[in-house]
C-alpha atoms as a printed R data frame, in Angstrom:
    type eleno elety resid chain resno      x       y       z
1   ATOM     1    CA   UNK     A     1 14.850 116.032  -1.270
2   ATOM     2    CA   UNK     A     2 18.418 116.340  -1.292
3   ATOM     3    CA   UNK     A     3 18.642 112.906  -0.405
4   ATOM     4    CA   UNK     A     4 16.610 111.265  -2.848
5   ATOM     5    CA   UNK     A     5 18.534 112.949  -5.320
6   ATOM     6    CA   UNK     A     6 21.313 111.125  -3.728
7   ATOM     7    CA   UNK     A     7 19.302 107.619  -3.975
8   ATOM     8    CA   UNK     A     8 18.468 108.536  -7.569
9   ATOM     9    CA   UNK     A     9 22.008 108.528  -8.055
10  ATOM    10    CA   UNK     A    10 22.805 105.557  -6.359
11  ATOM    11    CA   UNK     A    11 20.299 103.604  -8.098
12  ATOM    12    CA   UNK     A    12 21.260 105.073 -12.112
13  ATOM    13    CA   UNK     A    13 25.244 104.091 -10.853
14  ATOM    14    CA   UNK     A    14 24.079 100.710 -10.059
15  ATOM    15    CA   UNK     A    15 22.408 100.354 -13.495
16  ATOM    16    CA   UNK     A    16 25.314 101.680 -14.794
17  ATOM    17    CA   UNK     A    17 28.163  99.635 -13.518
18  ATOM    18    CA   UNK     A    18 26.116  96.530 -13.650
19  ATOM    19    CA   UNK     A    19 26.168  96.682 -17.235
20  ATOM    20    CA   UNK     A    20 30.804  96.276 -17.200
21  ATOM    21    CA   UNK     A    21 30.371  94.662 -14.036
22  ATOM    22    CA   UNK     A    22 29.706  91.743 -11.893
23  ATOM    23    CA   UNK     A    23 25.923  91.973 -10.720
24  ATOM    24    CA   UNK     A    24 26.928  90.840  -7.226
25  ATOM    25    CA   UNK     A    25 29.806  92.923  -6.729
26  ATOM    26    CA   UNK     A    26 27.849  96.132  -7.578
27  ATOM    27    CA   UNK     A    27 25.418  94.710  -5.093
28  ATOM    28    CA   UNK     A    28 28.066  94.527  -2.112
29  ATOM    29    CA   UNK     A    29 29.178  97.685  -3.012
30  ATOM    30    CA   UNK     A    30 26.528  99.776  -2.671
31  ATOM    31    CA   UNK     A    31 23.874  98.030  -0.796
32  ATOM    32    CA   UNK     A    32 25.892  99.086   2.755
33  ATOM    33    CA   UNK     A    33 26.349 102.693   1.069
34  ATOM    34    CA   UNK     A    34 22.591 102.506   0.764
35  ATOM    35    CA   UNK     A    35 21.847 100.985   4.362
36  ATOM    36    CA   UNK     A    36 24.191 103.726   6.274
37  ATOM    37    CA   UNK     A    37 22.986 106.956   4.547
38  ATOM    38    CA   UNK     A    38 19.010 105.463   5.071
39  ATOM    39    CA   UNK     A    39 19.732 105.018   8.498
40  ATOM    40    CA   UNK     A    40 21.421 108.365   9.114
41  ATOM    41    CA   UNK     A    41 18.725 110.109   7.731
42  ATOM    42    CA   UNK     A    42 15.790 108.049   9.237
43  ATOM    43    CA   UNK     A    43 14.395 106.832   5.973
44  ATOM    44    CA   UNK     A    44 13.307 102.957   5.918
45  ATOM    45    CA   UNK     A    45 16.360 101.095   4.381
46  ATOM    46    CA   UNK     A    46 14.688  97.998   3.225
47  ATOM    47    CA   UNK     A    47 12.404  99.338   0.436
48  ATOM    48    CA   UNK     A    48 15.903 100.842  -0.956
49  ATOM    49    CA   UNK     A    49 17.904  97.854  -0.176
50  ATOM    50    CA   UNK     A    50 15.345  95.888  -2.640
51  ATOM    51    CA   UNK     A    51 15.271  98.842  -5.255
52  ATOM    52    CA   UNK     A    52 19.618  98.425  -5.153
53  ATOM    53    CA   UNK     A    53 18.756  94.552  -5.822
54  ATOM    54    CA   UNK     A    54 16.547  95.590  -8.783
55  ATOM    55    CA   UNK     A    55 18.495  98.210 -10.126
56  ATOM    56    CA   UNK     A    56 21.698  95.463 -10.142
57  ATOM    57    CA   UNK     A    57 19.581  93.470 -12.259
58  ATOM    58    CA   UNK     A    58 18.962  95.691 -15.175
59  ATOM    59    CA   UNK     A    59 22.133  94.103 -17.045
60  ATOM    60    CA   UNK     A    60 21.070  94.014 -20.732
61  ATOM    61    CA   UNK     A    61 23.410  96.504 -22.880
62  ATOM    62    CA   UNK     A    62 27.177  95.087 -22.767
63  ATOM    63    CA   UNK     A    63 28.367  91.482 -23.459
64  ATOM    64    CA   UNK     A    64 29.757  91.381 -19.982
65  ATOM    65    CA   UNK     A    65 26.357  92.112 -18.324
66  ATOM    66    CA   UNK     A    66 24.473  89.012 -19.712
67  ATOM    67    CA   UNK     A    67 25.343  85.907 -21.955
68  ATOM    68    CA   UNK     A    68 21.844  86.836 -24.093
69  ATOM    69    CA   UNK     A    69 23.324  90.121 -24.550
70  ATOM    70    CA   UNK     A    70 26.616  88.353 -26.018
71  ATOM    71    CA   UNK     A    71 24.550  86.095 -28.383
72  ATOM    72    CA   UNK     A    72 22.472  89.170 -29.833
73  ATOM    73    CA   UNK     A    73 25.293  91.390 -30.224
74  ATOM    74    CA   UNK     A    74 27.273  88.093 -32.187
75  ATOM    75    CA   UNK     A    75 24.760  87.480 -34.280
76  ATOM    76    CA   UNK     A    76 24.521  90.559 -36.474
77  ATOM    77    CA   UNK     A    77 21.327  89.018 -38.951
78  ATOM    78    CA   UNK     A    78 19.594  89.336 -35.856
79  ATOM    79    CA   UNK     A    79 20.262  93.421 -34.929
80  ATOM    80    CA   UNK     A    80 23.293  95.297 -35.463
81  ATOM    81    CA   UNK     A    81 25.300  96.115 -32.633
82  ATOM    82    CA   UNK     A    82 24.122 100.010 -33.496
83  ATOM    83    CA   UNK     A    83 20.802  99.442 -33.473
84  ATOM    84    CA   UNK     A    84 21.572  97.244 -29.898
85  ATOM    85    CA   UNK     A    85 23.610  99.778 -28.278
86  ATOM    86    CA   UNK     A    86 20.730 102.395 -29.141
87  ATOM    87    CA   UNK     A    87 17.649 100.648 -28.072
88  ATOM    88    CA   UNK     A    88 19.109  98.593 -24.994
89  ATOM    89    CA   UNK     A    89 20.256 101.970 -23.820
90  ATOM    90    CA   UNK     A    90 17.037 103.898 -24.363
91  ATOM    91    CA   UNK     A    91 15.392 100.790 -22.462
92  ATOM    92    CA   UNK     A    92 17.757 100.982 -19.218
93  ATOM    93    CA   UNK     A    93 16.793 104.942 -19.444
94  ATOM    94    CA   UNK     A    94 13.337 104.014 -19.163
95  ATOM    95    CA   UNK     A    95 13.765 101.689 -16.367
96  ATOM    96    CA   UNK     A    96 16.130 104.168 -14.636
97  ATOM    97    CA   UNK     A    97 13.195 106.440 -14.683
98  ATOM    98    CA   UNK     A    98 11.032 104.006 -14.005
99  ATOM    99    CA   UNK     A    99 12.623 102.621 -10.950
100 ATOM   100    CA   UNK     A   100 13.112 106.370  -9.638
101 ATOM   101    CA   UNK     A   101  9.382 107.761 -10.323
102 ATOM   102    CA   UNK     A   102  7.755 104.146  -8.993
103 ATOM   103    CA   UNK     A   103 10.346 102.301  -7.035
104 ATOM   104    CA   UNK     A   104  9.791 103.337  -3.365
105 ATOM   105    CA   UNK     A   105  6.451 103.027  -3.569
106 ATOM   106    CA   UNK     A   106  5.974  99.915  -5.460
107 ATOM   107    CA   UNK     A   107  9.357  98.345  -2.758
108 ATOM   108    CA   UNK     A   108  7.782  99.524   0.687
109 ATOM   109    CA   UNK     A   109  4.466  97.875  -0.620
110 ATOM   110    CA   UNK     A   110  6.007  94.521  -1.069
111 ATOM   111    CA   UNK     A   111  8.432  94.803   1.758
């Protein structure tokens, strides 16, 4: 338990930092992390690996994690940047939860 806690928080950082930051260098980062503390504790690494590489993708919120996300926030007829902020946000909470209640499973069926 303790260390899916730990995995959980791995996986909400990467969703997190993905959103300021290059998708690829959050990858880099914590993919190794990821890999070492899996194989210390005996856990398979590969489902966990994949769930990093989704959780890197979940760059919607900030201009700097996707050019669609810099269109919608610059065009303010469309949605205000309130209203953007607030929903994109609640939508990476979902899929934070999402990934974390579903993720291993759905991952070490694929894998």
């Amino acid at each position: 338990l303790p260390y899916s806690v730990f995995f959980f928080a791995v996986f909400a950082a990467a969703v997190l930092l993905t959103n300021v930051l290059t998708n690829v260098v959050v990858g880099f980062v914590l993919i190794p992390v990821v890999f070492g503390v899996a194989s210390a504790t005996g856990v398979s690494a590969v489902p966990l690996v994949f769930m990093v590489v989704l959780a890197v993708h979940m760059a919607i919120l900030t201009p700097a994690a996707c050019p669609y996300a810099a269109i919608t926030l610059g065009n303010e007829e469309w949605i205000s940047t309130a209203e953007m902020y607030k929903y994109g946000g609640s939508v990476l909470l979902m899929l934070i939860i999402i990934l974390a209640v579903v993720g291993y499973a759905w991952t070490a069926l694929i894998v």
